[in-house]
Amino acid sequence: MTDFTICNSCDYPGSFETSEDVQLVKSNVRKFSHEKFSVWRCLSCGSLHSKEKVDLDYYYSDYGSHKVALDYFMRSAYSNRLKILKDHGFKGQGKLLDFGCGNGIFVKFLCQKGFESYGYDRYSMEHSDTRLLG
């Protein structure tokens, strides 16, 4: 299996070897709690990478966020998320794309709050329309 040791996100790619931020991270999903990943941050752009190849189809096939309902607790969590977005300059004009939206309940929440928002998630039948990606 090939390791991923060069950043593929920036023009001046950093590497696993030169990264000052490398951690061995244990999965926080109960089903995969026995698995660990070497996660490193690119010095140039700050993006995070897994050194080992990750089979996303395997991990997302039964992902928990695809089953979550928009209940009181999620509305509270999403109200906090919306506040953070506003604190970072989101004014609500234009469109918002939730990339990796799961079952789309954050998108639904934003629409209920009057925001024009859309969701894309490769692992969701309802939200896998690639036309949203431009």
CSV table of N, CA and C in Angstrom, one decimal:
chain,number,residue,atom,x,y,z
A,1,MET,N,0.8,-1.2,0.0
A,1,MET,CA,0.0,0.0,0.0
A,1,MET,C,0.9,1.2,0.0
A,2,THR,N,0.6,2.2,-0.8
A,2,THR,CA,1.3,3.4,-0.9
A,2,THR,C,0.9,4.4,0.1
A,3,ASP,N,1.9,5.0,0.8
A,3,ASP,CA,1.7,6.1,1.7
A,3,ASP,C,1.5,7.4,1.0
A,4,PHE,N,0.8,8.4,1.6
A,4,PHE,CA,0.6,9.7,1.0
A,4,PHE,C,1.4,10.7,1.8
A,5,THR,N,2.5,11.1,1.3
A,5,THR,CA,3.4,11.9,2.1
A,5,THR,C,3.7,13.3,1.5
A,6,ILE,N,3.0,13.6,0.4
A,6,ILE,CA,3.2,14.9,-0.3
A,6,ILE,C,1.8,15.6,-0.3
A,7,CYS,N,1.7,16.8,0.0
A,7,CYS,CA,0.4,17.5,0.0
A,7,CYS,C,-0.1,17.7,-1.4
A,8,ASN,N,-1.3,17.4,-1.7
A,8,ASN,CA,-1.9,17.5,-3.0
A,8,ASN,C,-2.9,18.7,-3.1
A,9,SER,N,-2.8,19.6,-2.1
A,9,SER,CA,-3.8,20.7,-2.0
A,9,SER,C,-3.2,22.1,-2.3
A,10,CYS,N,-1.9,22.2,-2.4
A,10,CYS,CA,-1.3,23.5,-2.6
A,10,CYS,C,-0.3,23.6,-3.7
A,11,ASP,N,0.1,24.8,-4.0
A,11,ASP,CA,1.1,25.0,-5.1
A,11,ASP,C,2.5,24.7,-4.7
A,12,TYR,N,2.8,24.8,-3.4
A,12,TYR,CA,4.2,24.6,-2.8
A,12,TYR,C,4.1,23.5,-1.8
A,13,PRO,N,3.8,22.3,-2.2
A,13,PRO,CA,3.5,21.2,-1.3
A,13,PRO,C,4.5,20.9,-0.2
A,14,GLY,N,4.0,20.8,1.0
A,14,GLY,CA,4.8,20.3,2.1
A,14,GLY,C,4.7,18.8,2.1
A,15,SER,N,5.4,18.2,3.0
A,15,SER,CA,5.4,16.7,3.1
A,15,SER,C,5.3,16.2,4.5
A,16,PHE,N,5.0,14.9,4.6
A,16,PHE,CA,5.0,14.2,5.9
A,16,PHE,C,6.3,14.4,6.6
A,17,GLU,N,7.4,14.3,5.9
A,17,GLU,CA,8.7,14.3,6.5
A,17,GLU,C,9.0,15.7,7.1
A,18,THR,N,8.5,16.8,6.5
A,18,THR,CA,8.8,18.1,6.9
A,18,THR,C,7.7,18.7,7.8
A,19,SER,N,6.6,18.0,8.0
A,19,SER,CA,5.5,18.5,8.8
A,19,SER,C,6.0,18.6,10.3
A,20,GLU,N,5.5,19.7,10.9
A,20,GLU,CA,5.8,19.9,12.4
A,20,GLU,C,4.6,19.4,13.2
A,21,ASP,N,3.5,19.0,12.5
A,21,ASP,CA,2.3,18.6,13.2
A,21,ASP,C,1.9,17.2,12.7
A,22,VAL,N,2.3,16.2,13.4
A,22,VAL,CA,2.0,14.8,13.0
A,22,VAL,C,1.4,14.1,14.3
A,23,GLN,N,0.3,13.5,14.1
A,23,GLN,CA,-0.4,12.8,15.3
A,23,GLN,C,-0.8,11.4,14.8
A,24,LEU,N,-0.8,10.5,15.7
A,24,LEU,CA,-1.4,9.2,15.5
A,24,LEU,C,-2.8,9.3,16.1
A,25,VAL,N,-3.8,9.2,15.2
A,25,VAL,CA,-5.2,9.5,15.6
A,25,VAL,C,-6.0,8.2,15.6
A,26,LYS,N,-6.7,8.0,16.7
A,26,LYS,CA,-7.6,6.8,16.8
A,26,LYS,C,-9.0,7.2,16.3
A,27,SER,N,-9.6,6.3,15.6
A,27,SER,CA,-11.0,6.6,15.0
A,27,SER,C,-11.9,6.8,16.2
A,28,ASN,N,-12.8,7.8,16.0
A,28,ASN,CA,-13.8,8.1,17.1
A,28,ASN,C,-15.1,7.5,16.8
A,29,VAL,N,-15.2,6.6,15.8
A,29,VAL,CA,-16.4,5.9,15.4
A,29,VAL,C,-16.3,4.5,16.1
A,30,ARG,N,-17.2,4.1,16.9
A,30,ARG,CA,-17.2,2.9,17.6
A,30,ARG,C,-16.8,1.7,16.8
A,31,LYS,N,-17.4,1.6,15.6
A,31,LYS,CA,-17.2,0.5,14.7
A,31,LYS,C,-15.8,0.3,14.3
A,32,PHE,N,-15.1,1.4,14.2
A,32,PHE,CA,-13.7,1.5,13.8
A,32,PHE,C,-12.7,1.9,14.9
A,33,SER,N,-13.1,1.8,16.1
A,33,SER,CA,-12.3,2.3,17.2
A,33,SER,C,-10.9,1.6,17.4
A,34,HIS,N,-10.8,0.5,16.8
A,34,HIS,CA,-9.5,-0.3,16.8
A,34,HIS,C,-8.5,0.3,15.8
A,35,GLU,N,-8.9,1.2,14.9
A,35,GLU,CA,-8.1,1.7,13.8
A,35,GLU,C,-7.4,3.0,14.2
A,36,LYS,N,-6.2,3.2,13.7
A,36,LYS,CA,-5.4,4.4,13.9
A,36,LYS,C,-4.9,5.0,12.6
A,37,PHE,N,-4.7,6.3,12.5
A,37,PHE,CA,-4.3,6.9,11.3
A,37,PHE,C,-3.2,7.9,11.6
A,38,SER,N,-2.1,8.0,10.8
A,38,SER,CA,-1.1,9.0,10.9
A,38,SER,C,-1.6,10.2,10.2
A,39,VAL,N,-1.9,11.3,10.9
A,39,VAL,CA,-2.4,12.5,10.3
A,39,VAL,C,-1.4,13.6,10.4
A,40,TRP,N,-1.1,14.3,9.3
A,40,TRP,CA,-0.1,15.3,9.3
A,40,TRP,C,-0.7,16.6,8.6
A,41,ARG,N,-0.1,17.7,9.0
A,41,ARG,CA,-0.5,19.0,8.5
A,41,ARG,C,0.6,19.6,7.5
A,42,CYS,N,0.1,20.0,6.3
A,42,CYS,CA,1.1,20.6,5.4
A,42,CYS,C,1.6,22.0,5.9
A,43,LEU,N,2.9,22.2,5.9
A,43,LEU,CA,3.5,23.4,6.4
A,43,LEU,C,3.1,24.6,5.5
A,44,SER,N,2.8,24.3,4.2
A,44,SER,CA,2.5,25.4,3.2
A,44,SER,C,1.1,25.9,3.3
A,45,CYS,N,0.1,25.0,3.3
A,45,CYS,CA,-1.3,25.5,3.3
A,45,CYS,C,-2.1,25.1,4.5
A,46,GLY,N,-1.6,24.3,5.4
A,46,GLY,CA,-2.3,24.0,6.6
A,46,GLY,C,-3.3,22.8,6.5
A,47,SER,N,-3.4,22.3,5.3
A,47,SER,CA,-4.4,21.2,5.1
A,47,SER,C,-3.9,19.9,5.8
A,48,LEU,N,-4.9,19.1,6.2
A,48,LEU,CA,-4.6,17.9,6.9
A,48,LEU,C,-4.7,16.7,5.9
A,49,HIS,N,-3.8,15.7,6.2
A,49,HIS,CA,-3.7,14.5,5.3
A,49,HIS,C,-3.5,13.3,6.2
A,50,SER,N,-4.0,12.2,5.7
A,50,SER,CA,-3.7,10.9,6.3
A,50,SER,C,-2.5,10.3,5.5
A,51,LYS,N,-1.5,9.9,6.2
A,51,LYS,CA,-0.4,9.3,5.6
A,51,LYS,C,-0.8,8.0,4.9
A,52,GLU,N,-1.6,7.2,5.6
A,52,GLU,CA,-2.0,5.9,5.0
A,52,GLU,C,-3.2,6.1,4.1
A,53,LYS,N,-3.4,5.3,3.1
A,53,LYS,CA,-4.5,5.3,2.2
A,53,LYS,C,-5.8,5.0,3.0
A,54,VAL,N,-6.8,5.8,2.8
A,54,VAL,CA,-8.1,5.6,3.5
A,54,VAL,C,-9.2,5.3,2.5
A,55,ASP,N,-9.8,4.1,2.7
A,55,ASP,CA,-10.9,3.7,1.8
A,55,ASP,C,-12.2,4.3,2.3
A,56,LEU,N,-12.5,5.5,1.7
A,56,LEU,CA,-13.7,6.2,2.2
A,56,LEU,C,-15.0,5.5,2.0
A,57,ASP,N,-15.1,4.7,0.9
A,57,ASP,CA,-16.3,3.9,0.7
A,57,ASP,C,-16.6,3.0,1.8
A,58,TYR,N,-15.5,2.4,2.4
A,58,TYR,CA,-15.6,1.5,3.5
A,58,TYR,C,-16.1,2.2,4.7
A,59,TYR,N,-15.5,3.4,5.0
A,59,TYR,CA,-15.9,4.1,6.3
A,59,TYR,C,-17.2,4.8,6.2
A,60,TYR,N,-17.6,5.3,5.0
A,60,TYR,CA,-18.8,6.0,4.9
A,60,TYR,C,-20.0,5.2,4.6
A,61,SER,N,-19.9,3.9,4.3
A,61,SER,CA,-21.0,3.1,3.9
A,61,SER,C,-22.1,3.0,5.0
A,62,ASP,N,-21.7,3.1,6.2
A,62,ASP,CA,-22.7,3.1,7.3
A,62,ASP,C,-22.5,4.2,8.3
A,63,TYR,N,-22.2,5.4,7.8
A,63,TYR,CA,-21.9,6.5,8.6
A,63,TYR,C,-23.1,7.1,9.4
A,64,GLY,N,-22.9,7.3,10.6
A,64,GLY,CA,-23.9,7.7,11.5
A,64,GLY,C,-24.7,9.0,11.2
A,65,SER,N,-24.0,10.0,10.6
A,65,SER,CA,-24.7,11.2,10.3
A,65,SER,C,-25.8,11.1,9.2
A,66,HIS,N,-25.8,10.0,8.5
A,66,HIS,CA,-26.8,9.8,7.5
A,66,HIS,C,-28.1,9.3,8.1
A,67,LYS,N,-28.1,9.1,9.4
A,67,LYS,CA,-29.3,8.6,10.1
A,67,LYS,C,-29.9,9.6,11.2
A,68,VAL,N,-29.2,10.8,11.3
A,68,VAL,CA,-29.6,11.8,12.3
A,68,VAL,C,-30.8,12.6,11.9
A,69,ALA,N,-31.7,12.8,12.9
A,69,ALA,CA,-32.9,13.6,12.6
A,69,ALA,C,-32.7,15.1,13.1
A,70,LEU,N,-33.4,16.0,12.5
A,70,LEU,CA,-33.4,17.4,12.8
A,70,LEU,C,-34.3,17.6,14.1
A,71,ASP,N,-33.8,17.2,15.2
A,71,ASP,CA,-34.5,17.3,16.5
A,71,ASP,C,-34.0,18.5,17.3
A,72,TYR,N,-34.5,18.6,18.5
A,72,TYR,CA,-34.1,19.7,19.4
A,72,TYR,C,-32.6,19.8,19.5
A,73,PHE,N,-32.0,18.7,19.8
A,73,PHE,CA,-30.5,18.7,20.0
A,73,PHE,C,-29.7,19.1,18.8
A,74,MET,N,-30.1,18.6,17.6
A,74,MET,CA,-29.4,19.0,16.4
A,74,MET,C,-29.7,20.5,16.1
A,75,ARG,N,-30.9,21.0,16.3
A,75,ARG,CA,-31.2,22.4,16.0
A,75,ARG,C,-30.3,23.3,16.9
A,76,SER,N,-30.1,22.8,18.2
A,76,SER,CA,-29.3,23.6,19.1
A,76,SER,C,-27.8,23.6,18.6
A,77,ALA,N,-27.3,22.4,18.2
A,77,ALA,CA,-26.0,22.3,17.6
A,77,ALA,C,-25.8,23.1,16.4
A,78,TYR,N,-26.8,23.1,15.5
A,78,TYR,CA,-26.7,23.8,14.2
A,78,TYR,C,-26.9,25.3,14.5
A,79,SER,N,-27.6,25.7,15.5
A,79,SER,CA,-27.7,27.2,15.8
A,79,SER,C,-26.3,27.7,16.2
A,80,ASN,N,-25.5,26.8,16.9
A,80,ASN,CA,-24.1,27.2,17.3
A,80,ASN,C,-23.3,27.2,16.0
A,81,ARG,N,-23.4,26.3,15.2
A,81,ARG,CA,-22.7,26.2,13.9
A,81,ARG,C,-23.0,27.5,13.1
A,82,LEU,N,-24.2,27.9,13.0
A,82,LEU,CA,-24.6,29.0,12.2
A,82,LEU,C,-24.0,30.3,12.8
A,83,LYS,N,-24.0,30.4,14.1
A,83,LYS,CA,-23.3,31.5,14.8
A,83,LYS,C,-21.8,31.6,14.4
A,84,ILE,N,-21.2,30.5,14.4
A,84,ILE,CA,-19.7,30.4,14.1
A,84,ILE,C,-19.6,30.9,12.6
A,85,LEU,N,-20.4,30.4,11.7
A,85,LEU,CA,-20.4,30.9,10.3
A,85,LEU,C,-20.5,32.4,10.2
A,86,LYS,N,-21.5,32.9,11.0
A,86,LYS,CA,-21.8,34.4,11.0
A,86,LYS,C,-20.6,35.1,11.6
A,87,ASP,N,-20.0,34.6,12.6
A,87,ASP,CA,-18.8,35.2,13.2
A,87,ASP,C,-17.6,35.3,12.3
A,88,HIS,N,-17.6,34.4,11.3
A,88,HIS,CA,-16.5,34.3,10.3
A,88,HIS,C,-16.9,35.0,9.0
A,89,GLY,N,-18.0,35.8,9.0
A,89,GLY,CA,-18.3,36.6,7.8
A,89,GLY,C,-19.5,36.1,7.0
A,90,PHE,N,-20.1,35.0,7.3
A,90,PHE,CA,-21.2,34.5,6.5
A,90,PHE,C,-22.4,35.4,6.8
A,91,LYS,N,-22.9,36.1,5.7
A,91,LYS,CA,-24.0,37.1,5.9
A,91,LYS,C,-25.3,36.5,5.4
A,92,GLY,N,-25.2,35.4,4.7
A,92,GLY,CA,-26.5,34.8,4.2
A,92,GLY,C,-26.8,35.2,2.7
A,93,GLN,N,-26.0,36.2,2.2
A,93,GLN,CA,-26.2,36.5,0.8
A,93,GLN,C,-25.5,35.4,-0.1
A,94,GLY,N,-26.1,35.1,-1.2
A,94,GLY,CA,-25.4,34.1,-2.1
A,94,GLY,C,-25.9,32.7,-1.7
A,95,LYS,N,-25.1,31.8,-2.1
A,95,LYS,CA,-25.5,30.4,-1.8
A,95,LYS,C,-24.4,29.7,-0.9
A,96,LEU,N,-24.9,28.7,-0.2
A,96,LEU,CA,-24.0,28.0,0.7
A,96,LEU,C,-24.1,26.5,0.3
A,97,LEU,N,-22.9,25.9,0.1
A,97,LEU,CA,-22.9,24.5,-0.3
A,97,LEU,C,-22.3,23.7,0.9
A,98,ASP,N,-23.0,22.8,1.5
A,98,ASP,CA,-22.5,21.9,2.5
A,98,ASP,C,-21.9,20.7,1.9
A,99,PHE,N,-20.6,20.7,1.7
A,99,PHE,CA,-19.9,19.6,1.0
A,99,PHE,C,-19.7,18.5,2.0
A,100,GLY,N,-20.3,17.3,1.8
A,100,GLY,CA,-20.2,16.2,2.8
A,100,GLY,C,-21.4,16.4,3.8
A,101,CYS,N,-22.5,16.6,3.2
A,101,CYS,CA,-23.7,17.0,4.1
A,101,CYS,C,-24.4,15.8,4.7
A,102,GLY,N,-24.0,14.6,4.5
A,102,GLY,CA,-24.7,13.5,5.1
A,102,GLY,C,-26.1,13.4,4.6
A,103,ASN,N,-27.1,13.4,5.5
A,103,ASN,CA,-28.4,13.3,5.0
A,103,ASN,C,-29.1,14.7,4.8
A,104,GLY,N,-28.3,15.7,4.9
A,104,GLY,CA,-28.7,17.1,4.5
A,104,GLY,C,-29.5,17.8,5.6
A,105,ILE,N,-29.4,17.4,6.8
A,105,ILE,CA,-30.2,18.1,7.8
A,105,ILE,C,-29.7,19.5,8.2
A,106,PHE,N,-28.4,19.7,8.0
A,106,PHE,CA,-27.9,21.1,8.2
A,106,PHE,C,-28.4,22.0,7.1
A,107,VAL,N,-28.4,21.5,5.9
A,107,VAL,CA,-29.0,22.2,4.7
A,107,VAL,C,-30.4,22.5,5.0
A,108,LYS,N,-31.2,21.6,5.5
A,108,LYS,CA,-32.6,21.8,5.8
A,108,LYS,C,-32.7,22.8,6.8
A,109,PHE,N,-31.9,22.8,7.9
A,109,PHE,CA,-31.9,23.8,9.0
A,109,PHE,C,-31.7,25.2,8.4
A,110,LEU,N,-30.7,25.3,7.6
A,110,LEU,CA,-30.3,26.6,7.0
A,110,LEU,C,-31.5,27.1,6.1
A,111,CYS,N,-32.1,26.3,5.3
A,111,CYS,CA,-33.2,26.7,4.5
A,111,CYS,C,-34.4,27.1,5.3
A,112,GLN,N,-34.6,26.5,6.5
A,112,GLN,CA,-35.7,26.9,7.4
A,112,GLN,C,-35.4,28.2,8.0
A,113,LYS,N,-34.1,28.6,8.1
A,113,LYS,CA,-33.7,29.9,8.6
A,113,LYS,C,-33.7,31.0,7.5
A,114,GLY,N,-34.0,30.6,6.3
A,114,GLY,CA,-34.1,31.6,5.2
A,114,GLY,C,-32.8,31.7,4.4
A,115,PHE,N,-31.9,30.8,4.5
A,115,PHE,CA,-30.7,30.8,3.7
A,115,PHE,C,-30.8,29.9,2.5
A,116,GLU,N,-30.2,30.4,1.4
A,116,GLU,CA,-30.2,29.6,0.2
A,116,GLU,C,-29.0,28.6,0.3
A,117,SER,N,-29.3,27.4,0.6
A,117,SER,CA,-28.3,26.4,0.9
A,117,SER,C,-28.5,25.1,0.2
A,118,TYR,N,-27.5,24.4,-0.2
A,118,TYR,CA,-27.5,23.1,-0.9
A,118,TYR,C,-26.5,22.1,-0.3
A,119,GLY,N,-26.8,20.9,-0.5
A,119,GLY,CA,-25.9,19.9,0.1
A,119,GLY,C,-25.4,18.9,-1.0
A,120,TYR,N,-24.1,18.5,-0.8
A,120,TYR,CA,-23.6,17.4,-1.7
A,120,TYR,C,-22.9,16.4,-0.8
A,121,ASP,N,-23.2,15.2,-1.0
A,121,ASP,CA,-22.5,14.1,-0.3
A,121,ASP,C,-22.4,12.9,-1.2
A,122,ARG,N,-21.3,12.5,-1.6
A,122,ARG,CA,-21.1,11.3,-2.5
A,122,ARG,C,-21.7,10.1,-1.9
A,123,TYR,N,-21.9,10.0,-0.6
A,123,TYR,CA,-22.4,8.8,0.0
A,123,TYR,C,-23.9,8.9,0.4
A,124,SER,N,-24.5,9.9,-0.2
A,124,SER,CA,-26.0,10.0,0.1
A,124,SER,C,-26.7,10.0,-1.2
A,125,MET,N,-27.7,9.1,-1.3
A,125,MET,CA,-28.5,9.0,-2.6
A,125,MET,C,-29.2,10.4,-2.9
A,126,GLU,N,-29.7,11.0,-1.9
A,126,GLU,CA,-30.5,12.2,-2.0
A,126,GLU,C,-29.6,13.4,-2.4
A,127,HIS,N,-28.4,13.4,-2.0
A,127,HIS,CA,-27.5,14.6,-2.1
A,127,HIS,C,-26.3,14.3,-2.9
A,128,SER,N,-26.3,13.5,-3.9
A,128,SER,CA,-25.1,13.1,-4.7
A,128,SER,C,-25.1,13.7,-6.1
A,129,ASP,N,-25.9,14.7,-6.3
A,129,ASP,CA,-26.0,15.3,-7.6
A,129,ASP,C,-24.7,16.2,-7.9
A,130,THR,N,-23.8,15.7,-8.8
A,130,THR,CA,-22.6,16.4,-9.0
A,130,THR,C,-22.7,17.7,-9.7
A,131,ARG,N,-23.9,18.0,-10.3
A,131,ARG,CA,-24.2,19.3,-10.9
A,131,ARG,C,-24.0,20.4,-10.0
A,132,LEU,N,-24.2,20.2,-8.7
A,132,LEU,CA,-24.0,21.2,-7.7
A,132,LEU,C,-22.6,21.7,-7.5
A,133,LEU,N,-21.6,20.9,-8.0
A,133,LEU,CA,-20.2,21.2,-7.8
A,133,LEU,C,-19.7,22.1,-8.9
A,134,GLY,N,-20.5,22.5,-9.8
A,134,GLY,CA,-20.1,23.5,-10.8
A,134,GLY,C,-19.7,22.9,-12.1
